[in-house]
Amino acid sequence: MKNDNSIRLQPELPFEEAAHKKTVSRKKFLSVLGIGGLGLTAIASCNRDDDGMTGTVPPGAIDLGKGDTGILNYAYALEQLEAAFYTRVAQSPFSGITATETAFLTDIRDHEVAHREFFKKALGAAAIPALNVNFSAIDFGKRDSVLATAKAFEDLGVAAYNGAGALIDDKNYLLLAGKIVSVEARHAACIRDLISNGSFADNTIIDANGMDQAKAPADVLMIAQSFLASKLWGGNLPKS
Amino acid sequence: MNLHQLFSSIEKADPDIYDRLSSRRKAIRSFSGIGGKLALAAVPLALGGLLNKAYGQSAPSDVTGVLQYALTLEYLEAAFYTKAVASGIIPAGAPAGALTTIRDHENQHVAFLTAVIKQLGATPVSKPAFDFTAGGHFANVFTNYDVLLAVAQTFEDTGVRAYKGQAGVLMTNNTVLTAALNIHSVEARHASHIRQMRRARTNDAAIKPWITGKNPGGINDDAVQKSYNGEEVTTQAGIDLTAFVSSNAASESFDEPLTYNDVIAIVQPFIKQ
């Protein structure tokens, strides 16, 4: 199946290599990575901070915070992004959507809303504000664009939770993250199968040990930032 | 042979491990960022192998114990899919391709866990002899494709819940915790796909890639039901999710753990006595 509007969210992919991929126009790829200069600089530079050192929040950026609260806010930010995306998908379904696709995408929206509201309530006064999204790179009228974005978000969500596990101190929070990540993985497989049946766990995402990916917050935030108008800053998140 | 007996063959801990661990703590920490791409051969012997003490008839309380438990479950899945793919009843094309992919992952999990257990200075538990009919309960598991898929779904959903139930025990070793999480989410991807295969065959829209309530998805079987009991939860950490979404969505949006004892009760019938 051709995915002319597919978006590959892999910052480690060199530009030249990405530009050669037929499925990604160079312009679109660059736009996906077109992160607000300040946000990117802040995230990249804070990555080298020593543990325990409190960095300075860049002007206009939202500080996710530190410790377990920081990780919960990080998860809350990602769930806000996913929930906003699927809410938009449900409000303006792409052309030619099938009944099965509607059912799955509606369920996924509800799950992401449940995750978002859960974190909001659990964090209480420590919660970051509601984020403003930027979905200008997504063509919500086109199936390929919507599903490629959904795939990218779900695979990213799985890798984010897998990477966050080791950063969590409280075992109850770890269990909660574990309860959510497997649902994100069910979504990822479902979306992948909608794009191409049988790609639920193919070797573009699963390694030779039969394992999913784990990504560090700095890497995840760099990708997520391109879909956000609000600027996130994770410089105080735990590093280990 | 009893499963608990299988676990009793673990060697005693390497007595030097604590010394080597503390001196290598920095090196160990640097591994934790590598996660799933970790090259096993490069893992230091003392990789967080804090807790190699022998254990007995209860739930694993240390990293090695959890890994032995996980290995046993992966043996079960790997052997199941190996027989399934060889059964001759899987339709060619997408179904055979999917089950082959899953089989390969389960074999990779066995190899990975075996290697990690050895790195931690323990002897991997041996592979049990399996009876996938569960004493005749699923007599046609390898001759009836629908039964085969039902058992596959049950194994996958159980595996997801089993890994989840042990995450807290792995917190002492970030590298192993991350690896276990990276396996856990692959099992969930498998579960999602098997459920879609079942949905496509039956045209039953109630079978979804996620678990609704404690519904096994059209499998009416007391043995299978044990793998789903407890999934119906709609309140998390005291927060009632039905304030935001339907009760179906509330239960689907969080997968629940299973205790060691629950999992043993589920898989014991598949181990030859």
PDB file of N, CA and C in Angstrom, chain B residues 79-91 96 99 103 140-146 148-149:
ATOM      1  N   ALA B  79       7.097 -22.781  22.047  1.00  0.00           N
ATOM      2  CA  ALA B  79       6.757 -24.155  21.672  1.00  0.00           C
ATOM      3  C   ALA B  79       5.370 -24.207  21.033  1.00  0.00           C
ATOM      4  N   PHE B  80       4.466 -23.410  21.554  1.00  0.00           N
ATOM      5  CA  PHE B  80       3.111 -23.378  21.010  1.00  0.00           C
ATOM      6  C   PHE B  80       3.109 -22.922  19.548  1.00  0.00           C
ATOM      7  N   TYR B  81       3.777 -21.790  19.275  1.00  0.00           N
ATOM      8  CA  TYR B  81       3.757 -21.262  17.900  1.00  0.00           C
ATOM      9  C   TYR B  81       4.563 -22.138  16.946  1.00  0.00           C
ATOM     10  N   THR B  82       5.594 -22.799  17.470  1.00  0.00           N
ATOM     11  CA  THR B  82       6.353 -23.716  16.624  1.00  0.00           C
ATOM     12  C   THR B  82       5.433 -24.835  16.140  1.00  0.00           C
ATOM     13  N   LYS B  83       4.657 -25.389  17.065  1.00  0.00           N
ATOM     14  CA  LYS B  83       3.710 -26.450  16.681  1.00  0.00           C
ATOM     15  C   LYS B  83       2.595 -25.898  15.813  1.00  0.00           C
ATOM     16  N   ALA B  84       2.147 -24.691  16.134  1.00  0.00           N
ATOM     17  CA  ALA B  84       1.042 -24.095  15.378  1.00  0.00           C
ATOM     18  C   ALA B  84       1.427 -23.902  13.913  1.00  0.00           C
ATOM     19  N   VAL B  85       2.623 -23.321  13.707  1.00  0.00           N
ATOM     20  CA  VAL B  85       3.062 -23.045  12.334  1.00  0.00           C
ATOM     21  C   VAL B  85       3.247 -24.359  11.575  1.00  0.00           C
ATOM     22  N   ALA B  86       3.664 -25.417  12.282  1.00  0.00           N
ATOM     23  CA  ALA B  86       3.892 -26.704  11.634  1.00  0.00           C
ATOM     24  C   ALA B  86       2.625 -27.544  11.516  1.00  0.00           C
ATOM     25  N   SER B  87       1.514 -27.042  12.031  1.00  0.00           N
ATOM     26  CA  SER B  87       0.301 -27.878  12.103  1.00  0.00           C
ATOM     27  C   SER B  87      -0.334 -28.136  10.752  1.00  0.00           C
ATOM     28  N   GLY B  88      -0.075 -27.267   9.794  1.00  0.00           N
ATOM     29  CA  GLY B  88      -0.691 -27.437   8.475  1.00  0.00           C
ATOM     30  C   GLY B  88      -2.103 -26.888   8.380  1.00  0.00           C
ATOM     31  N   ILE B  89      -2.613 -26.294   9.453  1.00  0.00           N
ATOM     32  CA  ILE B  89      -3.994 -25.769   9.387  1.00  0.00           C
ATOM     33  C   ILE B  89      -4.022 -24.238   9.308  1.00  0.00           C
ATOM     34  N   ILE B  90      -2.875 -23.608   9.310  1.00  0.00           N
ATOM     35  CA  ILE B  90      -2.860 -22.139   9.222  1.00  0.00           C
ATOM     36  C   ILE B  90      -2.965 -21.747   7.743  1.00  0.00           C
ATOM     37  N   PRO B  91      -3.946 -20.935   7.387  1.00  0.00           N
ATOM     38  CA  PRO B  91      -4.045 -20.508   5.985  1.00  0.00           C
ATOM     39  C   PRO B  91      -2.768 -19.817   5.536  1.00  0.00           C
ATOM     40  N   ALA B  96      -0.387 -17.229   8.078  1.00  0.00           N
ATOM     41  CA  ALA B  96       0.863 -17.964   8.297  1.00  0.00           C
ATOM     42  C   ALA B  96       2.009 -16.988   8.557  1.00  0.00           C
ATOM     43  N   LEU B  99       1.736 -15.640  12.263  1.00  0.00           N
ATOM     44  CA  LEU B  99       2.096 -16.607  13.302  1.00  0.00           C
ATOM     45  C   LEU B  99       3.585 -16.944  13.251  1.00  0.00           C
ATOM     46  N   ARG B 103       6.052 -16.451  16.294  1.00  0.00           N
ATOM     47  CA  ARG B 103       6.912 -17.572  16.712  1.00  0.00           C
ATOM     48  C   ARG B 103       8.365 -17.122  16.833  1.00  0.00           C
ATOM     49  N   ASN B 140      -8.517 -30.334  20.180  1.00  0.00           N
ATOM     50  CA  ASN B 140      -8.305 -30.070  18.754  1.00  0.00           C
ATOM     51  C   ASN B 140      -7.499 -28.800  18.502  1.00  0.00           C
ATOM     52  N   VAL B 141      -6.620 -28.457  19.451  1.00  0.00           N
ATOM     53  CA  VAL B 141      -5.897 -27.189  19.346  1.00  0.00           C
ATOM     54  C   VAL B 141      -5.078 -27.074  18.067  1.00  0.00           C
ATOM     55  N   PHE B 142      -4.540 -28.188  17.591  1.00  0.00           N
ATOM     56  CA  PHE B 142      -3.724 -28.117  16.369  1.00  0.00           C
ATOM     57  C   PHE B 142      -4.435 -28.706  15.149  1.00  0.00           C
ATOM     58  N   THR B 143      -5.737 -28.953  15.301  1.00  0.00           N
ATOM     59  CA  THR B 143      -6.506 -29.393  14.132  1.00  0.00           C
ATOM     60  C   THR B 143      -7.668 -28.452  13.836  1.00  0.00           C
ATOM     61  N   ASN B 144      -7.986 -27.579  14.763  1.00  0.00           N
ATOM     62  CA  ASN B 144      -9.072 -26.609  14.564  1.00  0.00           C
ATOM     63  C   ASN B 144      -8.480 -25.200  14.677  1.00  0.00           C
ATOM     64  N   TYR B 145      -8.484 -24.494  13.571  1.00  0.00           N
ATOM     65  CA  TYR B 145      -7.809 -23.196  13.499  1.00  0.00           C
ATOM     66  C   TYR B 145      -8.394 -22.194  14.498  1.00  0.00           C
ATOM     67  N   ASP B 146      -9.693 -22.221  14.703  1.00  0.00           N
ATOM     68  CA  ASP B 146     -10.309 -21.268  15.632  1.00  0.00           C
ATOM     69  C   ASP B 146      -9.890 -21.543  17.076  1.00  0.00           C
ATOM     70  N   LEU B 148      -7.098 -22.943  17.882  1.00  0.00           N
ATOM     71  CA  LEU B 148      -5.687 -22.549  17.917  1.00  0.00           C
ATOM     72  C   LEU B 148      -5.561 -21.040  18.186  1.00  0.00           C
ATOM     73  N   LEU B 149      -6.362 -20.252  17.475  1.00  0.00           N
ATOM     74  CA  LEU B 149      -6.295 -18.801  17.668  1.00  0.00           C
ATOM     75  C   LEU B 149      -6.791 -18.392  19.058  1.00  0.00           C
TER      76      LEU B 149
END
